[in-house]
Short mmCIF file of C-alpha atoms in Angstrom, two decimals:
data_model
loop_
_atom_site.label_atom_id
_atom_site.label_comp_id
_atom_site.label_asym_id
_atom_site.label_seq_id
_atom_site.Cartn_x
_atom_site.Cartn_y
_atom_site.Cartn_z
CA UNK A 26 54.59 -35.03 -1.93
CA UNK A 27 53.08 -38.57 -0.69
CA UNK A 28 49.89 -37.80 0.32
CA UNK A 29 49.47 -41.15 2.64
CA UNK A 30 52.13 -42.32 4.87
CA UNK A 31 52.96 -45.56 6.01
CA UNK A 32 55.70 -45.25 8.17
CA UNK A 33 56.18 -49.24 8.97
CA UNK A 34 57.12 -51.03 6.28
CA UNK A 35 57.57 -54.22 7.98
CA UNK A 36 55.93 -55.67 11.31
CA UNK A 37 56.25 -59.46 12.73
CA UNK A 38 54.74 -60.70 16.06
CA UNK A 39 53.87 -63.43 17.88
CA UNK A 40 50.27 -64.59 18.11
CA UNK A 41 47.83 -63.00 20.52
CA UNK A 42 49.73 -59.69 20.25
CA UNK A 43 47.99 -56.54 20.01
CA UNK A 44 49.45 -54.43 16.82
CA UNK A 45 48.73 -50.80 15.51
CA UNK A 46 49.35 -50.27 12.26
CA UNK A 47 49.86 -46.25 11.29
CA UNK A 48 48.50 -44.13 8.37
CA UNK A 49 49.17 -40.75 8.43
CA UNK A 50 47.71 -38.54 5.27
CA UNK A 51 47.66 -34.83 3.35
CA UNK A 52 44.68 -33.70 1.86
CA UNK A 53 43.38 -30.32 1.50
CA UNK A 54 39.88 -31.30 0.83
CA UNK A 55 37.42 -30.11 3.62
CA UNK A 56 35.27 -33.70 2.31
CA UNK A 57 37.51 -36.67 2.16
CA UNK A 58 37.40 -40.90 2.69
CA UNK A 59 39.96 -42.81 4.32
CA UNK A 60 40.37 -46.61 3.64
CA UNK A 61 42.15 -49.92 4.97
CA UNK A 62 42.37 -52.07 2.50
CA UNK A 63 43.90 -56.01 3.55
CA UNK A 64 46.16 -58.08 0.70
CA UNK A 65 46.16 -61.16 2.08
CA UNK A 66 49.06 -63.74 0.25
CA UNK A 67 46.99 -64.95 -2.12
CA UNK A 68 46.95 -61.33 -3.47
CA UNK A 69 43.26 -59.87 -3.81
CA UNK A 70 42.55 -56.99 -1.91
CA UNK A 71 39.95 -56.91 0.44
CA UNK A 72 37.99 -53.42 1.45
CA UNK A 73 38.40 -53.18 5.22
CA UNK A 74 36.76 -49.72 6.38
CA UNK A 75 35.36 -46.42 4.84
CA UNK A 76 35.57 -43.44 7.13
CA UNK A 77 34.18 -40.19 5.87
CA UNK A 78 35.79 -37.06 7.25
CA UNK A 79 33.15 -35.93 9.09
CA UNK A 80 32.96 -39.16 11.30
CA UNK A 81 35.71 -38.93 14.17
CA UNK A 82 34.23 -41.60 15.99
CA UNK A 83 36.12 -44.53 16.14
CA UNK A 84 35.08 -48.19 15.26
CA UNK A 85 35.44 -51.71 16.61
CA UNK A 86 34.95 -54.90 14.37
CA UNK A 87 35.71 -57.99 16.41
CA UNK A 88 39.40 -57.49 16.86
CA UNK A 89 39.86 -54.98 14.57
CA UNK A 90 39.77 -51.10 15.70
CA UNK A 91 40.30 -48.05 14.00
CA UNK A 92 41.08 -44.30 15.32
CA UNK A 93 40.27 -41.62 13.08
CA UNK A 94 41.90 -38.24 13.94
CA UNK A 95 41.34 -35.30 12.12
CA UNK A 96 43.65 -33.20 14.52
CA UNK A 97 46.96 -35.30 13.47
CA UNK A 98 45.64 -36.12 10.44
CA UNK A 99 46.03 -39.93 11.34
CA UNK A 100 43.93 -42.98 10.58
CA UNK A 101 45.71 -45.70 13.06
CA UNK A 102 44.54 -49.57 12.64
CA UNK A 103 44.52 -51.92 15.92
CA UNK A 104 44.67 -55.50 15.60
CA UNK A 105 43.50 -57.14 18.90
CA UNK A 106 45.13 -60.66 19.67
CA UNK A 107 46.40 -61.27 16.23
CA UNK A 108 46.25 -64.33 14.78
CA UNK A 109 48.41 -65.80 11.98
CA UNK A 110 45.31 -65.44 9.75
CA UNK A 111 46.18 -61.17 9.78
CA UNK A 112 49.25 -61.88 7.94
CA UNK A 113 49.05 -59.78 5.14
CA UNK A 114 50.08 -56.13 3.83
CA UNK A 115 47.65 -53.74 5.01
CA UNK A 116 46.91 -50.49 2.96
CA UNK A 117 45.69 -47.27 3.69
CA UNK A 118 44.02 -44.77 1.28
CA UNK A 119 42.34 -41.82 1.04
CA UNK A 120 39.93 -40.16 -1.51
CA UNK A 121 40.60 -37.44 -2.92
CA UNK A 122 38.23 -35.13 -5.49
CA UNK A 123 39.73 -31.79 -6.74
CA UNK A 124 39.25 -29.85 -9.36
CA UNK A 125 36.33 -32.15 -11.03
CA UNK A 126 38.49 -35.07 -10.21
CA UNK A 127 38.47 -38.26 -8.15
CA UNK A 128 41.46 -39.96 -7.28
CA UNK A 129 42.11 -42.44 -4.40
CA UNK A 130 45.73 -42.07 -3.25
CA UNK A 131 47.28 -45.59 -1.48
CA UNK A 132 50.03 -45.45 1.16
CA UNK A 133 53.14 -48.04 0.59
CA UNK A 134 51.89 -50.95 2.28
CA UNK A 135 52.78 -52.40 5.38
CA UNK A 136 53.37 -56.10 5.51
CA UNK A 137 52.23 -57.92 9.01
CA UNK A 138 53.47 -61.20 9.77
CA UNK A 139 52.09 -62.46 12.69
CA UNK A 140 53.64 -65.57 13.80
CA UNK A 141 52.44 -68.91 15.72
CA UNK B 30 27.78 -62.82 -8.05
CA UNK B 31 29.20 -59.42 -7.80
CA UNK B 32 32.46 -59.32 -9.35
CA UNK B 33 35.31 -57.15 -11.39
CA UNK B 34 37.16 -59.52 -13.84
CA UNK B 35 40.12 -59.08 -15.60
CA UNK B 36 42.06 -60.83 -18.46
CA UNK B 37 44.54 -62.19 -18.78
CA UNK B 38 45.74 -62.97 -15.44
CA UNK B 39 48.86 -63.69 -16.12
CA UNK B 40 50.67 -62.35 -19.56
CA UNK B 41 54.35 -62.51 -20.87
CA UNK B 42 55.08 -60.72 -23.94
CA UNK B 43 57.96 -58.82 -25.31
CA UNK B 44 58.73 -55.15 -25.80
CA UNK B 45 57.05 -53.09 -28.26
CA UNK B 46 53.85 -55.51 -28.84
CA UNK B 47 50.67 -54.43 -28.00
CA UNK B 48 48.58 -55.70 -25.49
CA UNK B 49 45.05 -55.04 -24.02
CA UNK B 50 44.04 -56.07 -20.50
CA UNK B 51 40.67 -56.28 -20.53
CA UNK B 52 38.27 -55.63 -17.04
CA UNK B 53 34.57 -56.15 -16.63
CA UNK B 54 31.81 -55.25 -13.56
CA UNK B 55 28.41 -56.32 -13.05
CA UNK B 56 27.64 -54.25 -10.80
CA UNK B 57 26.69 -51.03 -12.51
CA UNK B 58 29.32 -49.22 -10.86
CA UNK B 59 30.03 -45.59 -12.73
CA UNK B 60 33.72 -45.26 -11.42
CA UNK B 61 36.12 -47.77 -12.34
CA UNK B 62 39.81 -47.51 -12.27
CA UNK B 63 43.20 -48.98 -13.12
CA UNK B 64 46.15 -49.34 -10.54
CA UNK B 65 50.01 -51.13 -11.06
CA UNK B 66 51.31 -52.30 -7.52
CA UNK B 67 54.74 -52.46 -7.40
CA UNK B 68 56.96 -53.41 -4.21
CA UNK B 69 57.72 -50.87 -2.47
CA UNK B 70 55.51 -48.31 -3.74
CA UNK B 71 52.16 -49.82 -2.96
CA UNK B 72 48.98 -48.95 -6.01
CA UNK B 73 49.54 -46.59 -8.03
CA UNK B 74 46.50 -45.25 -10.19
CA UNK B 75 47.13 -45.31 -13.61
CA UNK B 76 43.75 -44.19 -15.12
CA UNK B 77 40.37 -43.82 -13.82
CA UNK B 78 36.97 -43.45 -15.84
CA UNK B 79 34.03 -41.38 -13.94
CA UNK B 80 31.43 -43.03 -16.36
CA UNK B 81 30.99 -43.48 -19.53
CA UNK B 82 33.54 -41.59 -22.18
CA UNK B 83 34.58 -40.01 -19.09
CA UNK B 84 38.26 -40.78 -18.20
CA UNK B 85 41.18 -39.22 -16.82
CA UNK B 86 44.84 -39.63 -15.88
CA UNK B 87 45.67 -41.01 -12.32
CA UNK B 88 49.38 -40.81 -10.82
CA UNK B 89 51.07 -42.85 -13.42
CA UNK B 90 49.46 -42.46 -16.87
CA UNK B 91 52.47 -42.45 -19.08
CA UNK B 92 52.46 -45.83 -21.62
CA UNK B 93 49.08 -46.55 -21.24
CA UNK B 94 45.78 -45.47 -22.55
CA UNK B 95 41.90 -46.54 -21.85
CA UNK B 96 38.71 -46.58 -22.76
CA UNK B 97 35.14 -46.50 -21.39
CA UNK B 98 32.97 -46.96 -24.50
CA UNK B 99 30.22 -48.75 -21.65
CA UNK B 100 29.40 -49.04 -18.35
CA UNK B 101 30.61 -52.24 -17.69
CA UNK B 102 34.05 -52.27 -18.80
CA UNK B 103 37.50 -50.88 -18.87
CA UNK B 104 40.33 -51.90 -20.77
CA UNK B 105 43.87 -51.21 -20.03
CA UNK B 106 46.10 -50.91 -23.36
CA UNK B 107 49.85 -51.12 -23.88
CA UNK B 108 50.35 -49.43 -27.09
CA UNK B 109 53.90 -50.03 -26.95
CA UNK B 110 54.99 -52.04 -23.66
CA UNK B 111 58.39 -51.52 -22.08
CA UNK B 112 60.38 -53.83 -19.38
CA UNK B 113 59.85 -50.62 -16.80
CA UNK B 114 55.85 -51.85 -17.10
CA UNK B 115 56.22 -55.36 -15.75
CA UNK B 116 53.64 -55.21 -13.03
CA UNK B 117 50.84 -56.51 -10.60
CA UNK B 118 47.80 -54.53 -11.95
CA UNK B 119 44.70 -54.13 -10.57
CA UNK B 120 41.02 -53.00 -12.27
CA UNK B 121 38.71 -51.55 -9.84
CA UNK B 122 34.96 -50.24 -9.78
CA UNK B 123 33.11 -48.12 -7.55
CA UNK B 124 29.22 -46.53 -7.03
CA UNK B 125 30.17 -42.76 -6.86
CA UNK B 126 28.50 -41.01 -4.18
CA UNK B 127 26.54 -37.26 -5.02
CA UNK B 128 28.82 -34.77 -4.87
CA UNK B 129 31.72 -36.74 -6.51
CA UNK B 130 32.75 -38.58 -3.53
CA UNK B 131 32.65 -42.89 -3.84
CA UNK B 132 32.48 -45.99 -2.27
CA UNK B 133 35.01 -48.26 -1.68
CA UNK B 134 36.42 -50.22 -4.58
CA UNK B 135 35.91 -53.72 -5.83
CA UNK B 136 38.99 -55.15 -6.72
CA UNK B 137 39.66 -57.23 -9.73
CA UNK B 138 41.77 -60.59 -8.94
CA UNK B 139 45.09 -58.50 -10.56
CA UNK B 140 47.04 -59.33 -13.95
CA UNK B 141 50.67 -59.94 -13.05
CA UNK B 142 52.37 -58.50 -16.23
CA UNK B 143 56.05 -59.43 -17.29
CA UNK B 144 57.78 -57.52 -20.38
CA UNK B 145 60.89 -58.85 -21.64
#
């Protein structure tokens, strides 16, 4: 069963337009990290956020946002007035460590175009 | 400067010869993992190593092996590599937090692997 879900696959918009990009996950741990993780087109991936599943409260960075909640088991990622620079695939994660081991689990990807 | 590297970066080879992609931290980091990232289907862990001569399977462990003979690095071997491995692959390291928990990973620059 995927254990991360990234139910966009594909989003494009104009510049200066607000964008949320979902991550829904499973985990049965009790203790858990979720991630965003940015691969911009030159291809490296670039650690966005670290939320710890105790932490519900949710976080601003310039124009990036993030809403953690536990209830719906979601991990949603705003994108304030985007900017062409955004333009990337965006990934979602989540740490997992059962049974002595430690696994981080990545969602699909969703690729954002944001266009002049 | 902090850093995961990985070699080659770019390989073509043929089926059946082995091949060793080779990754390196200098950061000290006990975790350090191994991902393929394929379209459509995101990272997928391959192999991850908790510390030294520690190592287990991730998601997608058939046709490869590893090794964690020190700290520092991690190589990826393709005993006997077949077209369905053609890949983006990724070497990662992480600190691990008590209680078997970690960071977020550093990402090497990727090896984009094509087997004819």
């Amino acid at each position: 069963a995927q254990k991360v879900t990234q139910a966009q696959t594909e989003i494009s918009v104009v510049e200066k337009e607000d964008v949320t990009l979902d991550c829904v996950y499973e985990t049965r741990d009790t203790t858990y990290y979720l991630f965003w993780y940015k691969q911009p087109p030159s291809g490296e991936l670039v650690f966005l956020i670290r939320r710890n599943s105790f932490d519900e409260q949710n976080e601003i960075s310039g124009r990036y946002s993030w809403n953690f909640q536990k209830s719906t088991s979601s991990f949603n990622f705003t994108i304030t007035a985007s900017q062409v620079v955004d333009s990337a695939v965006y990934f979602c994660a989540l740490s997992e460590s059962q049974g002595g081991s430690e696994k981080l689990v990545f969602g699909k990807g969703m690729k954002l175009t944001v266009n002049p | 400067e902090a850093q995961v590297t990985q070699n080659p970066r770019y390989l073509i080879t043929v089926t059946g010869k082995k091949l060793t992609v080779t990754c390196s931290q200098n950061m000290n980091h006990e975790y350090m993992s191994w991902y393929r990232q394929d379209p459509g289907l995101g990272l997928r862990q391959i192999y991850y190593s908790m510390n030294v001569e520690v190592t287990d399977k991730g998601d997608v462990p058939e046709g490869y092996k590893v090794s964690r003979k020190e700290k520092r690095n991690f190589p990826l071997i393709l005993e006997s590599p077949s077209p369905n491995q053609t890949s983006l692959y990724f070497c990662a390291s992480s600190l691990r937090i008590a209680g078997g928990l970690y960071n977020e990973q550093f990402f090497g620059p990727g090896t984009r692997l094509t087997v004819l």
